[in-house]
Coordinates of C-alpha atoms in Angstrom, one line a residue:
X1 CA 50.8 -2.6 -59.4
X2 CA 50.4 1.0 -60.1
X3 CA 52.0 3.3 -57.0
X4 CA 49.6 6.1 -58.3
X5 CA 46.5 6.8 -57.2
X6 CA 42.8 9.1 -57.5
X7 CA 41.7 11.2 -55.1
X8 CA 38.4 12.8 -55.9
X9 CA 37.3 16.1 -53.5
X10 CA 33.4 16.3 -53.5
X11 CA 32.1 19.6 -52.6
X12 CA 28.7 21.9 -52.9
X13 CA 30.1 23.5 -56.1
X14 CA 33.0 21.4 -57.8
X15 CA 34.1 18.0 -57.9
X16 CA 38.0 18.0 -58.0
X17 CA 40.2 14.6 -58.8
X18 CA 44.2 14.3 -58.8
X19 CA 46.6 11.6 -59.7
X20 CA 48.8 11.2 -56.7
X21 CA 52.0 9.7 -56.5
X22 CA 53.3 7.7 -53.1
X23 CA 55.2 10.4 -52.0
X24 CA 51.5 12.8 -52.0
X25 CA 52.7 14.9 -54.9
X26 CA 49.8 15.7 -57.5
X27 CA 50.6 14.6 -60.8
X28 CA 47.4 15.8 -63.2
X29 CA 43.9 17.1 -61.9
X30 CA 40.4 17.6 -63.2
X31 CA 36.8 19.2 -62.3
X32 CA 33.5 18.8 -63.1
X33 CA 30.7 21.7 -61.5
X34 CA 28.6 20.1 -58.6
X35 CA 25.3 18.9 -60.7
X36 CA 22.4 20.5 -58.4
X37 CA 20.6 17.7 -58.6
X38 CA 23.2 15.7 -56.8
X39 CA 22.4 12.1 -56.9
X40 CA 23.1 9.8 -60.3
X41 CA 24.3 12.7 -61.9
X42 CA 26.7 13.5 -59.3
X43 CA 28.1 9.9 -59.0
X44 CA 28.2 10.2 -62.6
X45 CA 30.2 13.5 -62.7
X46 CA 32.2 11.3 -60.4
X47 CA 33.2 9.0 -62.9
X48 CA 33.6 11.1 -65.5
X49 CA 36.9 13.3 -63.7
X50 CA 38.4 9.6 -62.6
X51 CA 38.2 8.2 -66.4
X52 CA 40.1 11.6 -67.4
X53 CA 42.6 11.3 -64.9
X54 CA 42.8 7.6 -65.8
X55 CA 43.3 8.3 -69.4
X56 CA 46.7 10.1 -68.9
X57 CA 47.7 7.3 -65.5
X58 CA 47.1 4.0 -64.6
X59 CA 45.9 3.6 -61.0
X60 CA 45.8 1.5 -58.3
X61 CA 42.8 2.7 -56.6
X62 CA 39.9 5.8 -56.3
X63 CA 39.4 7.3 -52.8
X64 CA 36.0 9.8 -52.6
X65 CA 36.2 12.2 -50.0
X66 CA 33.0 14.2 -49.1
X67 CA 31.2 16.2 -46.1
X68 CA 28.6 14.2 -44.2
X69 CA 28.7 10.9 -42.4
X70 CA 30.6 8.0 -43.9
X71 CA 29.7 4.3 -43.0
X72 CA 32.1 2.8 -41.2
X73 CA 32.8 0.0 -44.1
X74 CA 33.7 3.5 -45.6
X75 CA 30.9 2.4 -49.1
X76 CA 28.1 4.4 -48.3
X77 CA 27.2 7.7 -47.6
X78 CA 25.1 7.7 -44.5
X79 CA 24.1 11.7 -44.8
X80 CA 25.6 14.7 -46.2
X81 CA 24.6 18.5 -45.8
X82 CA 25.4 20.0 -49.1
X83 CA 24.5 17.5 -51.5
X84 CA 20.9 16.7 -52.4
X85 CA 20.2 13.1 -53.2
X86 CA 23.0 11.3 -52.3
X87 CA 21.7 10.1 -48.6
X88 CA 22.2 6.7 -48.1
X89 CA 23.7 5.9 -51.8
X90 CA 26.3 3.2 -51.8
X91 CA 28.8 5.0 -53.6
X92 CA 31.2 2.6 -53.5
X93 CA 28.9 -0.1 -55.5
X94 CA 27.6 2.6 -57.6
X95 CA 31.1 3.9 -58.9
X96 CA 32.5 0.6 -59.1
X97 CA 30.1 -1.2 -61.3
X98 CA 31.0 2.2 -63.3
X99 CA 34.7 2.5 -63.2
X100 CA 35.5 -1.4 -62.7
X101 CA 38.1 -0.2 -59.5
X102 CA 38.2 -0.5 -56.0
X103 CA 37.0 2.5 -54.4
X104 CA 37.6 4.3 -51.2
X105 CA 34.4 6.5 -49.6
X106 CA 36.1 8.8 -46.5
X107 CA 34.5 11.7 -44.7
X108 CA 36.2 15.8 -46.2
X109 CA 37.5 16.3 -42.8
X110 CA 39.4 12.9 -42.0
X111 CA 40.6 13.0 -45.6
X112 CA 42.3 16.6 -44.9
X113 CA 43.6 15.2 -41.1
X114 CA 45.3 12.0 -43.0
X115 CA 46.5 14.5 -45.7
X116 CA 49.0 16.9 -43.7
X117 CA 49.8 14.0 -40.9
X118 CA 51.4 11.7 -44.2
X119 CA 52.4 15.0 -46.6
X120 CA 52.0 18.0 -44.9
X121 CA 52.4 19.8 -41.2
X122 CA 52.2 16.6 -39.0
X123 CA 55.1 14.3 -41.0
X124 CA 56.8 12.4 -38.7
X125 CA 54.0 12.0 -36.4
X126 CA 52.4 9.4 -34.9
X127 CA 48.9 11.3 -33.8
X128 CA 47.7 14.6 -34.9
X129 CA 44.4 16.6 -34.2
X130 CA 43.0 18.7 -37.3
X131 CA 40.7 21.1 -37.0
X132 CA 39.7 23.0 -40.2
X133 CA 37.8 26.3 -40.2
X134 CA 35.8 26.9 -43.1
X135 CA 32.0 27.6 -43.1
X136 CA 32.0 25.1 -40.0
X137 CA 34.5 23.5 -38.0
X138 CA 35.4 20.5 -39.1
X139 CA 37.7 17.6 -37.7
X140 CA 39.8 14.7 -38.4
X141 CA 42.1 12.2 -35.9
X142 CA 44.5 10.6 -36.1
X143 CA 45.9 8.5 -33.1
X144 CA 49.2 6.2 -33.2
X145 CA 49.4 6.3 -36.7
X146 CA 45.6 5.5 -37.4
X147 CA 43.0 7.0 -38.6
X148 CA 40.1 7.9 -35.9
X149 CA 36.6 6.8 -37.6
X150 CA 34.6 6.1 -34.2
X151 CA 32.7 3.1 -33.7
X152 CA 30.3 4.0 -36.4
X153 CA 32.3 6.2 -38.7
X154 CA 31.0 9.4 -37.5
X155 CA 33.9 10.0 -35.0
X156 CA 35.9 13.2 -34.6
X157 CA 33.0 15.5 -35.1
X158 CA 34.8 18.2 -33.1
X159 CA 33.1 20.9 -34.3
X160 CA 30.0 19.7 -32.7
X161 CA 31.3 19.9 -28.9
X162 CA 29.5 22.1 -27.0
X163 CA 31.4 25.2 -25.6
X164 CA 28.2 27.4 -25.1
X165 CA 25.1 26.1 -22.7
X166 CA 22.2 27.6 -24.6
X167 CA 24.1 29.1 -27.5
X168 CA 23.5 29.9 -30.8
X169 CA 21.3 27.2 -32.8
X170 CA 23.6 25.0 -34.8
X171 CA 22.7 23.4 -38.1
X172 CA 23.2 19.6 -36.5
X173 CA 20.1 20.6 -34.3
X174 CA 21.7 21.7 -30.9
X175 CA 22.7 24.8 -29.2
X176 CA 26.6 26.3 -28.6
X177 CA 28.2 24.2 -31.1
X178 CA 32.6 25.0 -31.1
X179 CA 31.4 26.0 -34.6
X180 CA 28.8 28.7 -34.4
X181 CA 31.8 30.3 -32.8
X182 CA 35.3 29.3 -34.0
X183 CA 34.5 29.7 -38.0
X184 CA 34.4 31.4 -41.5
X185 CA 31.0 32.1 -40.6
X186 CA 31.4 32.3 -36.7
X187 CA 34.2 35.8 -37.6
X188 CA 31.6 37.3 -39.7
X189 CA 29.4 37.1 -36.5
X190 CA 31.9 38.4 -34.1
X191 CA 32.6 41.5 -36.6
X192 CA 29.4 42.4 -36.9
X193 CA 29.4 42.7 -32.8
X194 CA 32.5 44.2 -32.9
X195 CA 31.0 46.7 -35.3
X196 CA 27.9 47.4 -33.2
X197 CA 30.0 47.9 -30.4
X198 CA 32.4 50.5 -32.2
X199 CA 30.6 52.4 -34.7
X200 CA 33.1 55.1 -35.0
X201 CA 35.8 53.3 -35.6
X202 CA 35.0 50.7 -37.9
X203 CA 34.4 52.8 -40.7
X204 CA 38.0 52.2 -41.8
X205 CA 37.0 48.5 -41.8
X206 CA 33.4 49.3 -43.6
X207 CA 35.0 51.2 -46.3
X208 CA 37.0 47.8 -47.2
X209 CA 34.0 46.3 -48.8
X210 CA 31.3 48.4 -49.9
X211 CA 30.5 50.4 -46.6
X212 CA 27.9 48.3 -45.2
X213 CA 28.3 45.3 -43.0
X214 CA 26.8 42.8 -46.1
X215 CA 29.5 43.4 -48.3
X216 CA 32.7 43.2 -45.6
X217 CA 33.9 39.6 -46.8
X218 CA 36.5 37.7 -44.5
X219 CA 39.6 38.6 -46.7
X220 CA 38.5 42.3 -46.0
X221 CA 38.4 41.4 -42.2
X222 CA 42.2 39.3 -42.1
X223 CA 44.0 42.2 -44.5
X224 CA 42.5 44.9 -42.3
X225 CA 44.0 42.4 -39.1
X226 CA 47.0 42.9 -40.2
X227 CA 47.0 46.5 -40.5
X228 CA 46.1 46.9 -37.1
X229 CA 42.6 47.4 -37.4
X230 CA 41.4 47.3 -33.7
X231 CA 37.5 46.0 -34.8
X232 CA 39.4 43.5 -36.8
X233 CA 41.2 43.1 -34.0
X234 CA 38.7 42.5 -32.0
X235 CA 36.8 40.1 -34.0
X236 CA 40.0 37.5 -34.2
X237 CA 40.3 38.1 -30.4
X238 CA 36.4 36.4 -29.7
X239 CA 37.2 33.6 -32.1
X240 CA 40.4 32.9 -30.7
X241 CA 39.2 32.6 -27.3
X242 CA 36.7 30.3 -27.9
X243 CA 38.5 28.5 -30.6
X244 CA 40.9 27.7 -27.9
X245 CA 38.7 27.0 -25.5
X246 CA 37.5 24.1 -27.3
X247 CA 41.1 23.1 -27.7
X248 CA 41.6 22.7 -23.9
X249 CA 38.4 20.9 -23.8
X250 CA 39.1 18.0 -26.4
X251 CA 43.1 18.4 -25.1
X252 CA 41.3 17.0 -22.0
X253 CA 40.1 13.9 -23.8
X254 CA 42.6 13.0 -26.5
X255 CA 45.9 14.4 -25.0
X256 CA 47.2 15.3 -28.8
X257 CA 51.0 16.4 -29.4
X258 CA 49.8 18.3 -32.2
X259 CA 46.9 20.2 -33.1
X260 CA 46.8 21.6 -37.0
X261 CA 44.2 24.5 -38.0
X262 CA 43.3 24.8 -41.3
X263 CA 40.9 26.8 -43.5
X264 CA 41.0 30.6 -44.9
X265 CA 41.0 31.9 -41.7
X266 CA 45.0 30.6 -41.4
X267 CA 45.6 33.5 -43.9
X268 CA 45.6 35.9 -40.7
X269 CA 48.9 33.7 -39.4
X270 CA 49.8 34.4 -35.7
X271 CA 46.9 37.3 -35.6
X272 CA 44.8 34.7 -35.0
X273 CA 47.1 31.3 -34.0
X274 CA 48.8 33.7 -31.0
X275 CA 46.0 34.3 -29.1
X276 CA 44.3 30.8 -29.7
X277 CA 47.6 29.1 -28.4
X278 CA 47.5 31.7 -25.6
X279 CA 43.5 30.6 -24.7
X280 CA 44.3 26.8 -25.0
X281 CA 47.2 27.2 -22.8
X282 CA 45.4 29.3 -20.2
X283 CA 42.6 26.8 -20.3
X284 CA 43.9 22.9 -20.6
X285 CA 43.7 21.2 -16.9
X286 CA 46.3 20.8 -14.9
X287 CA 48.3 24.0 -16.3
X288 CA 52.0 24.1 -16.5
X289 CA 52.4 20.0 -15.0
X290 CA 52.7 18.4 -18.2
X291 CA 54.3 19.2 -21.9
X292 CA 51.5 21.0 -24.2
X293 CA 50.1 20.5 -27.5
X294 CA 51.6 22.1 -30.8
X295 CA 49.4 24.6 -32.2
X296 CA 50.4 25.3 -35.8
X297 CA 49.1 26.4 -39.1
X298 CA 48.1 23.4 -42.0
X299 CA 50.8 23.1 -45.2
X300 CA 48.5 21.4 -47.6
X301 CA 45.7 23.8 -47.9
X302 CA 42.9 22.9 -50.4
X303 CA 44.2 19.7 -51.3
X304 CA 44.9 17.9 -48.2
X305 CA 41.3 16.3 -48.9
X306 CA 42.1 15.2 -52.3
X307 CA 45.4 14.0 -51.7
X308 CA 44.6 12.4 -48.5
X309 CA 41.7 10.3 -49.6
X310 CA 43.9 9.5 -52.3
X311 CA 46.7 7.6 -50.0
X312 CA 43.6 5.7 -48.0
X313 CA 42.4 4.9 -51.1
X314 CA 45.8 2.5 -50.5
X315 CA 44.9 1.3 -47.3

């Protein structure tokens, strides 16, 4: 049998595939643009990268990873946020009446986790807790060596605990979500505070973009970090602290050894990962009567999803 095998990475605006090897190296990719209208046509656009791929490799089986909630037979796609017409497809029959292979349907996040725990920052490991900061927070876990799905497949949803009574309004219908406040979108929030609350001197900041606050993009915010920029500064600061707050909370539950952040807001390094370590620590019960979590950066980056789907696509 083939040790190579597909991972496809399903997201709003690209579907990416990749040969990967046993050992989680990539061997070939390819993409196809997102179809808008989603549904046949994106299953279809589905097919079409793992019959490229499949062309140059033989395989031994095709992992899909994808945002939303994954049934826990891990065939269909229960809902998803990003896609239209894919709710409730079963993906797996779909693409295997299609492709004639066994395929593998796995939430983005759990993907990523199961990428950097076999490949990446948590080798070695037997548990590991990802959290992944893009324009939400999401999560994957992974306890004594196994994947955490939950007793429906929706588990590990850590971006949905609530850190804020009455917060801001989340997009999964409640209020204080850890990811109206610990992400991509979440920084641009606390720099536009930190800019009301220091006019004068976030001009330096401004005149990164095009002046205003609308055209300050998060790379301006995490190069101007580095330089010392105190409203840049300040804005890492907020997220950190709840970021880290969260952290202590789900420390509570799980008890990880290792948490891993990921997402483009890792590109500010220990600007951002000092204080969060420094808020979880101040923050987990029982402070300073039992070892504490880990709190380090991801390796894999982009591709953990892709590669990781592609090694449960084994399993």
């Amino acid at each position: 049998m083939a040790s190579n095998t597909i991972g496809i990475d399903v997201g709003g605006t690209k579907v990416l595939g990749g040969v990967v090897s046993a050992t989680g190296e990539i061997l070939a990719t390819a993409r196809r643009d997102t179809p808008r209208e989603g549904g046949s046509a994106l299953t279809q656009a589905i097919a079409d990268v793992a019959n490229e791929l499949r062309q140059e490799f033989e395989s031994e089986a095709i992992g899909v990873s994808a945002a939303g909630f994954i049934s826990s037979d891990r065939k269909t796609i229960l809902a998803t946020p990003n896609i239209a017409g894919w709710n409730g497809v079963d993906l797996d029959k779909e693409l295997t009446q299609i492709l004639g292979k066994r395929i593998v349907l796995e939430n983005d996040a759990n993907a990523a986790a199961w990428g950097e725990f076999k490949f990446g920052a948590g080798r070695g490991r037997k548990d590991l807790m990802l959290l992944t900061l893009g324009t939400g927070v999401g999560g994957g876990l992974i306890l004594e060596g196994s994947l955490f799905r939950g007793a429906f497949g929706i588990g590990a949803e850590l971006g949905h605990i609530r850190i804020v009574p009455e917060g801001h309004l989340c997009g999964c219908g409640v209020r204080g979500c850890l990811e109206q406040y610990a992400s991509g979108s979440a920084l641009m929030r606390h720099t536009r505070e930190a800019v009301s609350a220091s006019p004068d001197i976030a001009r330096n900041l401004l005149a990164r973009g095009d002046g205003t606050l609308e055209g300050l993009k998060g790379q301006h915010i995490t190069e101007a970090a580095r330089d010392g920029d105190p409203v840049a500064l300040a804005a890492f600061n907020t997220m950190a602290s709840y970021l880290g707050a969260g952290i202590a909370s789900l420390c509570a539950v799980i008890d990880p050894s290792c948490i891993v952040i990921g997402g483009g807001v890792i590109d500010a390094g220990e600007i951002f990962l000092g204080p969060t370590r420094d808020a979880a620590m101040r923050l987990i019960p029982f402070t300073g009567k039992h070892p504490y979590p880990e709190i380090i950066p991801a390796e894999l980056g982009n591709n953990a999803g892709l590669v990781g789907v592609a090694d449960l696509s084994r399993i």
